[in-house]
Tab-separated table of C-alpha atoms and ligand atoms in Angstrom:
chain	number	residue	atom	x	y	z
O	1	UNK	CA	2.308	-11.748	20.051
O	2	UNK	CA	4.190	-12.751	16.912
O	3	UNK	CA	7.936	-13.516	16.987
O	4	UNK	CA	9.664	-10.363	15.812
O	5	UNK	CA	13.181	-9.681	14.615
O	6	UNK	CA	15.441	-8.969	11.691
O	7	UNK	CA	16.505	-12.605	11.085
O	8	UNK	CA	16.255	-13.268	7.452
O	9	UNK	CA	16.904	-16.976	7.849
O	10	UNK	CA	14.129	-17.429	10.312
O	11	UNK	CA	11.709	-15.535	8.059
O	12	UNK	CA	12.774	-17.798	5.087
O	13	UNK	CA	12.302	-21.031	7.132
O	14	UNK	CA	8.777	-19.990	8.071
O	15	UNK	CA	7.873	-19.094	4.481
O	16	UNK	CA	9.234	-22.372	3.260
O	17	UNK	CA	6.997	-24.224	5.658
O	18	UNK	CA	3.953	-22.389	4.231
O	19	UNK	CA	3.794	-19.781	6.960
O	20	UNK	CA	2.922	-16.170	6.951
O	21	UNK	CA	5.605	-13.463	7.438
O	22	UNK	CA	5.176	-9.788	7.699
O	23	UNK	CA	7.888	-8.061	5.500
O	24	UNK	CA	9.121	-4.595	5.528
O	25	UNK	CA	9.166	-2.614	2.281
O	26	UNK	CA	9.745	0.960	1.416
O	27	UNK	CA	6.041	1.567	0.801
O	28	UNK	CA	4.212	-0.369	3.556
O	29	UNK	CA	4.621	-3.627	5.388
O	30	UNK	CA	3.413	-6.682	3.569
O	31	UNK	CA	1.769	-9.889	4.670
O	32	UNK	CA	3.835	-12.444	2.687
O	33	UNK	CA	3.458	-16.081	1.740
O	34	UNK	CA	5.148	-18.272	-0.987
O	35	UNK	CA	3.106	-17.271	-4.039
O	36	UNK	CA	3.642	-20.756	-5.548
O	37	UNK	CA	1.955	-22.446	-2.571
O	38	UNK	CA	-1.851	-22.178	-2.959
O	39	UNK	CA	-2.531	-23.130	0.717
O	40	UNK	CA	-0.157	-20.506	2.003
O	41	UNK	CA	-1.727	-17.829	-0.379
O	42	UNK	CA	-5.179	-18.942	0.884
O	43	UNK	CA	-4.101	-18.119	4.443
O	44	UNK	CA	-3.317	-14.528	3.573
O	45	UNK	CA	-6.879	-14.026	2.486
O	46	UNK	CA	-8.058	-15.601	5.630
O	47	UNK	CA	-5.729	-13.668	7.905
O	48	UNK	CA	-6.743	-10.299	6.279
O	49	UNK	CA	-10.461	-11.338	5.802
O	50	UNK	CA	-9.911	-10.282	2.217
O	51	UNK	CA	-12.369	-11.201	-0.464
O	52	UNK	CA	-10.944	-13.613	-3.107
O	53	UNK	CA	-11.789	-11.238	-5.937
O	54	UNK	CA	-9.074	-8.937	-4.802
O	55	UNK	CA	-5.697	-10.117	-6.341
O	56	UNK	CA	-2.345	-9.975	-4.764
O	57	UNK	CA	1.040	-8.426	-5.769
O	58	UNK	CA	3.941	-10.709	-6.142
O	59	UNK	CA	7.312	-9.548	-4.983
O	60	UNK	CA	10.637	-10.736	-6.468
O	61	UNK	CA	14.285	-9.692	-6.152
O	62	UNK	CA	15.435	-9.020	-9.631
O	63	UNK	CA	14.152	-8.423	-13.218
O	64	UNK	CA	15.458	-11.877	-14.263
O	65	UNK	CA	13.112	-13.283	-11.511
O	66	UNK	CA	10.185	-11.284	-12.988
O	67	UNK	CA	10.650	-13.059	-16.235
O	68	UNK	CA	10.174	-16.446	-14.703
O	69	UNK	CA	6.611	-15.637	-13.699
O	70	UNK	CA	5.399	-12.898	-16.183
O	71	UNK	CA	6.214	-11.368	-19.560
O	72	UNK	CA	7.853	-7.973	-19.384
O	73	UNK	CA	8.011	-7.347	-23.171
O	74	UNK	CA	6.333	-3.971	-23.509
O	75	UNK	CA	9.177	-1.451	-24.035
O	76	UNK	CA	7.498	1.283	-22.029
O	77	UNK	CA	6.929	-0.927	-19.110
O	78	UNK	CA	10.461	-2.321	-19.462
O	79	UNK	CA	11.774	1.375	-19.293
O	80	UNK	CA	9.731	1.982	-16.161
O	81	UNK	CA	11.065	-1.231	-14.616
O	82	UNK	CA	14.600	-0.339	-15.465
O	83	UNK	CA	14.126	3.182	-14.089
O	84	UNK	CA	12.151	2.643	-10.889
O	85	UNK	CA	12.889	-0.935	-9.655
O	86	UNK	CA	13.624	-1.683	-6.930
O	87	UNK	CA	11.031	0.879	-5.875
O	88	UNK	CA	7.291	1.788	-5.306
O	89	UNK	CA	6.134	0.722	-8.822
O	90	UNK	CA	3.838	-2.338	-9.485
O	91	UNK	CA	3.508	-3.461	-13.070
O	92	UNK	CA	0.550	-5.575	-14.357
O	93	UNK	CA	2.059	-8.065	-16.727
O	94	UNK	CA	0.750	-11.127	-18.634
O	95	UNK	CA	1.159	-13.882	-16.318
O	96	UNK	CA	2.891	-17.304	-16.854
O	97	UNK	CA	1.150	-20.530	-15.949
O	98	UNK	CA	3.283	-21.133	-12.787
O	99	UNK	CA	1.401	-18.433	-10.988
O	100	UNK	CA	-1.645	-19.956	-9.314
O	101	UNK	CA	-4.927	-18.266	-10.370
O	102	UNK	CA	-5.816	-17.640	-6.640
O	103	UNK	CA	-2.908	-14.974	-6.710
O	104	UNK	CA	-4.519	-13.150	-9.596
O	105	UNK	CA	-8.131	-13.817	-8.804
O	106	UNK	CA	-8.382	-15.565	-12.137
O	107	UNK	CA	-7.163	-12.459	-14.100
O	108	UNK	CA	-4.740	-12.820	-17.025
O	109	UNK	CA	-2.248	-10.332	-15.578
O	110	UNK	CA	-0.258	-10.613	-12.444
O	111	UNK	CA	0.853	-7.614	-10.473
O	112	UNK	CA	4.678	-7.607	-9.864
O	113	UNK	CA	7.131	-5.598	-8.027
O	114	UNK	CA	10.744	-5.413	-6.833
O	115	UNK	CA	10.567	-3.706	-3.394
O	116	UNK	CA	13.341	-1.474	-2.247
O	117	UNK	CA	14.188	-2.723	1.285
O	118	UNK	CA	17.510	-4.362	2.134
O	119	UNK	CA	16.072	-6.968	4.478
O	120	UNK	CA	13.322	-7.982	2.048
O	121	UNK	CA	15.559	-8.056	-0.951
O	122	UNK	CA	18.007	-10.471	1.057
O	123	UNK	CA	14.978	-12.684	1.913
O	124	UNK	CA	13.669	-12.810	-1.656
O	125	UNK	CA	17.162	-13.558	-2.966
O	126	UNK	CA	17.565	-16.433	-0.482
O	127	UNK	CA	14.236	-17.827	-1.175
O	128	UNK	CA	14.399	-17.447	-4.894
O	129	UNK	CA	10.578	-17.677	-4.914
O	130	UNK	CA	7.933	-15.067	-5.501
O	131	UNK	CA	6.232	-13.736	-2.307
O	132	UNK	CA	2.554	-12.745	-2.644
O	133	UNK	CA	1.967	-9.917	-0.271
O	134	UNK	CA	-0.837	-7.442	0.285
O	135	UNK	CA	-0.589	-4.780	2.772
O	136	UNK	CA	-0.457	-6.298	6.227
O	137	UNK	CA	-3.632	-4.828	7.632
O	138	UNK	CA	-7.046	-6.254	8.032
O	139	UNK	CA	-9.082	-5.731	4.745
O	140	UNK	CA	-10.197	-2.127	4.369
O	141	UNK	CA	-8.177	-0.745	7.248
O	142	UNK	CA	-5.138	1.701	7.156
O	143	UNK	CA	-1.898	0.032	5.790
O	144	UNK	CA	1.026	-0.550	8.317
O	145	UNK	CA	4.194	1.469	8.060
O	146	UNK	CA	5.809	0.032	11.117
O	147	UNK	CA	6.322	-3.504	12.665
O	148	UNK	CA	4.255	-2.494	15.645
O	149	UNK	CA	1.260	-1.662	13.461
O	150	UNK	CA	1.315	-5.274	12.158
O	151	UNK	CA	1.759	-6.648	15.590
O	152	UNK	CA	-1.235	-4.735	16.886
O	153	UNK	CA	-3.733	-6.044	14.272
O	154	UNK	CA	-2.374	-9.237	12.900
O	155	UNK	CA	0.206	-10.187	15.529
O	156	UNK	CA	-1.781	-13.407	16.434
O	157	UNK	CA	-2.052	-14.445	12.751
O	158	UNK	CA	1.484	-14.278	11.401
O	159	UNK	CA	4.371	-16.666	12.156
O	160	UNK	CA	7.091	-13.980	12.118
O	161	UNK	CA	7.397	-10.261	11.725
O	162	UNK	CA	10.529	-9.212	9.953
O	163	UNK	CA	11.203	-5.789	11.442
O	164	UNK	CA	12.946	-3.414	9.077
O	165	UNK	CA	12.160	-0.163	10.744
O	166	UNK	CA	9.638	2.429	9.538
O	167	UNK	CA	8.708	2.346	5.808
O	168	UNK	CA	10.509	5.107	3.865
O	169	UNK	CA	7.754	6.054	1.414
O	170	UNK	CA	4.547	5.379	3.500
O	171	UNK	CA	2.077	5.047	0.612
O	172	UNK	CA	1.455	1.766	-1.345
O	173	UNK	CA	3.120	1.335	-4.805
O	174	UNK	CA	1.707	2.959	-7.935
O	175	UNK	CA	0.109	0.304	-10.216
O	176	UNK	CA	0.838	0.598	-14.011
O	177	UNK	CA	-0.079	-1.531	-16.984
O	178	UNK	CA	-0.738	-1.333	-20.690
O	179	UNK	CA	-4.364	-1.607	-21.960
O	180	UNK	CA	-5.599	-0.803	-25.437
O	181	UNK	CA	-2.098	0.120	-26.389
O	182	UNK	CA	-1.874	2.937	-23.820
O	183	UNK	CA	0.125	3.047	-20.572
O	184	UNK	CA	-2.429	3.207	-17.732
O	185	UNK	CA	-2.140	3.934	-14.044
O	186	UNK	CA	-4.612	1.934	-11.958
O	187	UNK	CA	-3.631	3.002	-8.556
O	188	UNK	CA	-1.984	6.316	-7.436
O	189	UNK	CA	0.822	5.611	-4.975
O	190	UNK	CA	4.400	6.147	-3.849
O	191	UNK	CA	5.700	6.889	-7.438
O	192	UNK	CA	4.192	10.134	-8.717
O	193	UNK	CA	2.629	10.454	-12.170
O	194	UNK	CA	5.053	13.214	-13.040
O	195	UNK	CA	7.945	10.777	-12.552
O	196	UNK	CA	6.285	8.089	-14.775
O	197	UNK	CA	5.318	10.586	-17.472
O	198	UNK	CA	8.924	11.668	-17.619
O	199	UNK	CA	9.803	8.181	-18.937
O	200	UNK	CA	6.810	7.117	-20.972
O	201	UNK	CA	5.096	10.287	-21.899
O	202	UNK	CA	1.310	11.034	-21.184
O	203	UNK	CA	-0.375	8.212	-19.397
O	204	UNK	CA	-4.096	7.342	-18.942
O	205	UNK	CA	-5.676	7.222	-15.565
O	206	UNK	CA	-7.932	4.259	-15.077
O	207	UNK	CA	-8.652	4.554	-11.388
O	208	UNK	CA	-11.778	2.978	-10.290
O	209	UNK	CA	-13.975	4.901	-8.039
O	210	UNK	CA	-16.779	2.676	-7.519
O	211	UNK	CA	-17.268	-0.357	-5.280
O	212	UNK	CA	-17.294	-2.526	-8.389
O	213	UNK	CA	-14.672	-5.272	-7.924
O	214	UNK	CA	-14.120	-5.742	-11.649
O	215	UNK	CA	-11.217	-3.444	-11.532
O	216	UNK	CA	-9.812	-4.522	-8.183
O	217	UNK	CA	-7.779	-2.607	-5.738
O	218	UNK	CA	-9.835	0.422	-5.946
O	219	UNK	CA	-12.764	-0.135	-3.755
O	220	UNK	CA	-14.371	2.972	-2.745
O	221	UNK	CA	-14.207	2.519	1.034
O	222	UNK	CA	-10.708	1.490	1.942
O	223	UNK	CA	-7.734	2.592	3.984
O	224	UNK	CA	-10.229	3.765	6.525
O	225	UNK	CA	-9.640	4.434	10.314
O	226	UNK	CA	-12.460	3.118	12.614
O	227	UNK	CA	-13.445	6.695	13.600
O	228	UNK	CA	-15.358	8.630	10.932
O	229	UNK	CA	-12.960	10.672	8.975
O	230	UNK	CA	-14.159	13.910	7.221
O	231	UNK	CA	-11.973	15.604	4.566
O	232	UNK	CA	-12.295	19.224	3.569
O	233	UNK	CA	-12.020	22.720	5.108
O	234	UNK	CA	-10.852	22.395	8.644
O	235	UNK	CA	-12.547	25.469	10.042
O	236	UNK	CA	-15.927	24.535	8.421
O	237	UNK	CA	-15.550	20.994	9.712
O	238	UNK	CA	-14.562	21.879	13.216
O	239	UNK	CA	-17.533	24.325	13.319
O	240	UNK	CA	-19.933	21.678	12.067
O	241	UNK	CA	-18.818	19.185	14.662
O	242	UNK	CA	-18.247	21.496	17.515
O	243	UNK	CA	-19.990	19.309	20.130
O	244	UNK	CA	-17.691	16.387	19.368
O	245	UNK	CA	-14.154	15.591	20.527
O	246	UNK	CA	-12.074	16.179	17.333
O	247	UNK	CA	-8.644	14.894	16.202
O	248	UNK	CA	-7.380	17.054	13.285
O	249	UNK	CA	-4.811	15.998	10.719
O	250	UNK	CA	-3.367	19.055	8.877
O	251	UNK	CA	-0.601	19.944	6.337
O	252	UNK	CA	1.709	22.797	7.431
O	253	UNK	CA	1.621	24.990	10.608
O	254	UNK	CA	-1.902	26.264	11.563
O	255	UNK	CA	-3.595	28.273	14.237
O	256	UNK	CA	-6.061	25.686	15.656
O	257	UNK	CA	-8.403	25.803	18.584
O	258	UNK	CA	-6.456	24.398	21.511
O	259	UNK	CA	-9.100	21.758	22.369
O	260	UNK	CA	-8.306	19.898	19.146
O	261	UNK	CA	-6.003	16.914	19.066
O	262	UNK	CA	-3.641	17.920	16.291
O	263	UNK	CA	-1.183	16.023	14.008
O	264	UNK	CA	0.935	17.990	11.447
O	265	UNK	CA	1.599	15.835	8.360
O	266	UNK	CA	4.592	18.167	7.471
O	267	UNK	CA	5.334	21.456	9.198
O	268	UNK	CA	7.306	22.532	6.105
O	269	UNK	CA	4.664	21.419	3.673
O	270	UNK	CA	6.811	18.644	2.131
O	271	UNK	CA	4.638	15.961	0.297
O	272	UNK	CA	7.174	13.160	0.795
O	273	UNK	CA	7.114	13.777	4.612
O	274	UNK	CA	3.351	14.038	4.449
O	275	UNK	CA	3.116	10.643	2.643
O	276	UNK	CA	5.357	9.151	5.279
O	277	UNK	CA	3.239	10.313	8.177
O	278	UNK	CA	-0.245	9.893	6.737
O	279	UNK	CA	-1.014	6.246	7.748
O	280	UNK	CA	0.772	6.495	11.042
O	281	UNK	CA	-1.354	9.605	12.009
O	282	UNK	CA	-4.487	8.036	10.830
O	283	UNK	CA	-3.799	5.161	13.122
O	284	UNK	CA	-2.720	7.401	15.988
O	285	UNK	CA	-5.840	9.628	15.590
O	286	UNK	CA	-7.868	6.249	15.810
O	287	UNK	CA	-6.214	5.670	19.040
O	288	UNK	CA	-7.064	9.052	20.700
O	289	UNK	CA	-10.209	9.857	22.652
O	290	UNK	CA	-11.577	11.809	19.776
O	291	UNK	CA	-14.926	10.849	18.318
O	292	UNK	CA	-14.209	11.904	14.813
O	293	UNK	CA	-11.134	12.743	12.745
O	294	UNK	CA	-10.925	15.759	10.351
O	295	UNK	CA	-8.342	16.270	7.655
O	296	UNK	CA	-7.604	18.721	4.962
O	297	UNK	CA	-6.995	17.951	1.304
O	298	UNK	CA	-3.342	18.381	0.028
O	299	UNK	CA	-2.158	20.136	-3.163
O	300	UNK	CA	-3.103	17.931	-6.120
O	301	UNK	CA	0.294	17.348	-7.439
O	302	UNK	CA	3.121	14.801	-6.981
O	303	UNK	CA	2.516	12.527	-3.981
O	304	UNK	CA	-0.275	14.948	-2.881
O	305	UNK	CA	-2.580	13.152	-5.505
O	306	UNK	CA	-2.125	9.757	-4.012
O	307	UNK	CA	-2.509	11.127	-0.622
O	308	UNK	CA	-5.853	12.872	-1.514
O	309	UNK	CA	-6.862	9.548	-3.172
O	310	UNK	CA	-6.373	7.658	0.054
O	311	UNK	CA	-8.104	10.346	2.126
O	312	UNK	CA	-11.108	10.261	-0.160
O	313	UNK	CA	-11.473	6.501	0.131
O	314	UNK	CA	-10.949	6.623	3.890
O	315	UNK	CA	-13.487	9.273	4.498
O	316	UNK	CA	-17.164	9.052	5.138
O	317	UNK	CA	-18.872	10.439	2.029
S	1	LIG	O1	3.246	-1.030	-1.929
S	1	LIG	C1	2.430	-2.069	-2.161
S	1	LIG	O2	2.047	-2.258	-3.306
S	1	LIG	C2	2.216	-2.960	-0.940
S	1	LIG	C3	3.493	-3.595	-0.581
S	1	LIG	C4	3.403	-4.669	0.498
S	1	LIG	O3	4.137	-4.273	-1.796
S	1	LIG	N1	1.194	-3.881	-1.342
S	1	LIG	C5	-0.056	-3.618	-1.446
S	1	LIG	O4	-0.859	-4.704	-1.739
S	1	LIG	O5	-0.491	-2.522	-1.432
S	1	LIG	P1	-2.482	-4.627	-1.700
S	1	LIG	O6	-2.853	-6.055	-1.912
S	1	LIG	O7	-2.823	-4.003	-0.407
S	1	LIG	O8	-2.874	-3.754	-2.804
S	1	LIG	C6	-2.565	-4.302	-4.172
S	1	LIG	C7	-3.557	-3.844	-5.133
S	1	LIG	C8	-4.947	-4.440	-4.781
S	1	LIG	O9	-5.850	-3.370	-4.612
S	1	LIG	C9	-5.250	-5.335	-5.959
S	1	LIG	O10	-6.676	-5.198	-6.345
S	1	LIG	C10	-4.409	-4.731	-7.203
S	1	LIG	O11	-3.283	-4.286	-6.457
S	1	LIG	N2	-3.998	-5.818	-7.908
S	1	LIG	C11	-3.228	-6.835	-7.585
S	1	LIG	N3	-3.175	-7.730	-8.609
S	1	LIG	C12	-3.893	-7.242	-9.664
S	1	LIG	C13	-4.179	-7.722	-11.030
S	1	LIG	N4	-3.746	-8.787	-11.387
S	1	LIG	N5	-4.924	-6.850	-11.708
S	1	LIG	C14	-5.425	-5.744	-11.244
S	1	LIG	N6	-5.227	-5.353	-9.981
S	1	LIG	C15	-4.503	-5.962	-9.217
S	2	LIG	MG1	-3.992	-2.936	0.876
C-alpha cells in the first residue's frame, strides 16, 4: 500500500528526494517525478514497464514556467495555450537543453502541459520544477481516473498518492504541435478538435495507427483491459459470443438481455459524461466474472472521436 492523502508538502518532499508520486489531474492520474532528475525519470519507466522510446509529458504551473524549458513562439500554439491552459491540452514544443533527453526519448520537441487540478497546481508551484508524468498505469493498460486505480496497480511502486478525487475529464490530453507549417493533432483527447479549430482554423490529423514507435504515443494496442474487448454492433457481438459470459458497455438506455453485465456510459447520451466513465467502466468490466467485454462505438464528433480512438486501440482486432 502506498501512503495516500492530500498533503501537498508531503508529495513535494518525496519528489525532491527523487521519489515517485501519483498526481491527480483533470484528465487522468499521472505518475510523477522531477523531470530534471534523470534517475527519478528512469524510475518512472521502470515502474510502468514502459519502453524508453515512448517519451514523457512535462507538467508545469504557468506559461512563464513553460518558457524555462521550451520555446512557445508559434502564435497559433500560443493562442491555444492562452485559451486552454490550464487544461487537457499538451503542446509539442522545441525543447531547451535543461530537459534531459530521457524525457523526450531523444526527440527535439518536449511535450508540455499545465494541468487543471488545484492540488497539482499547488504542488507544481511549490516545487517550481517540471514534473514528468505519464498516466499512472502499467504500460498498455487503461489509464487511472481515481486514486484507488493507481493503488491497485502501482501502489507498491509509488512513494505517495496525492488523492484529488475522481478526474473530471477522464480522457488523456489532446496532443498538438506544428509540423511543416501546419498545426497538427497527434493524439485525440480531452480537448475536442472542434474546440481547437475554433482558435487556429483547420488542423491536420497526424494520428499514428501502427505499432511503429517513430511517432510515439500512438501504439496500436494500448489502453486495453485484460479481458478481450470487442467493439461494434452490440446485438451482433452478443449473438456471436452467446456461449460466453459477457460484460457490455453501452451509450444511452438500451434493452439488453438480462444475463449481460451492463455499464451505461451515459444514460442521456452526453459525451462528456461518457468520457468521464469510460476508463472506470473498462476497469470495472475487467473485474467482473465476464469472459469478454463488448462495447459500441460512439458518435464520431467532439469527445466521441477520442473515445472511439481509445476503444479501437483497446480492442482485439
Ligand atoms: O492527460 C495526459 O496527457 C496525462 C496526464 C497525466 O497529464 N498524461 C499522459 O501521458 O497521458 P502518457 O505518457 O500516458 O501519454 C503521453 C503521450 C505518449 O503517448 C507519448 O508518446 C507522447 O505523449 N509524447 C510525449 N512526448 C512526446 C514527444 N516529445 N513527441 C511526441 N510524442 C510525445
Ligand atoms: Mg498513458
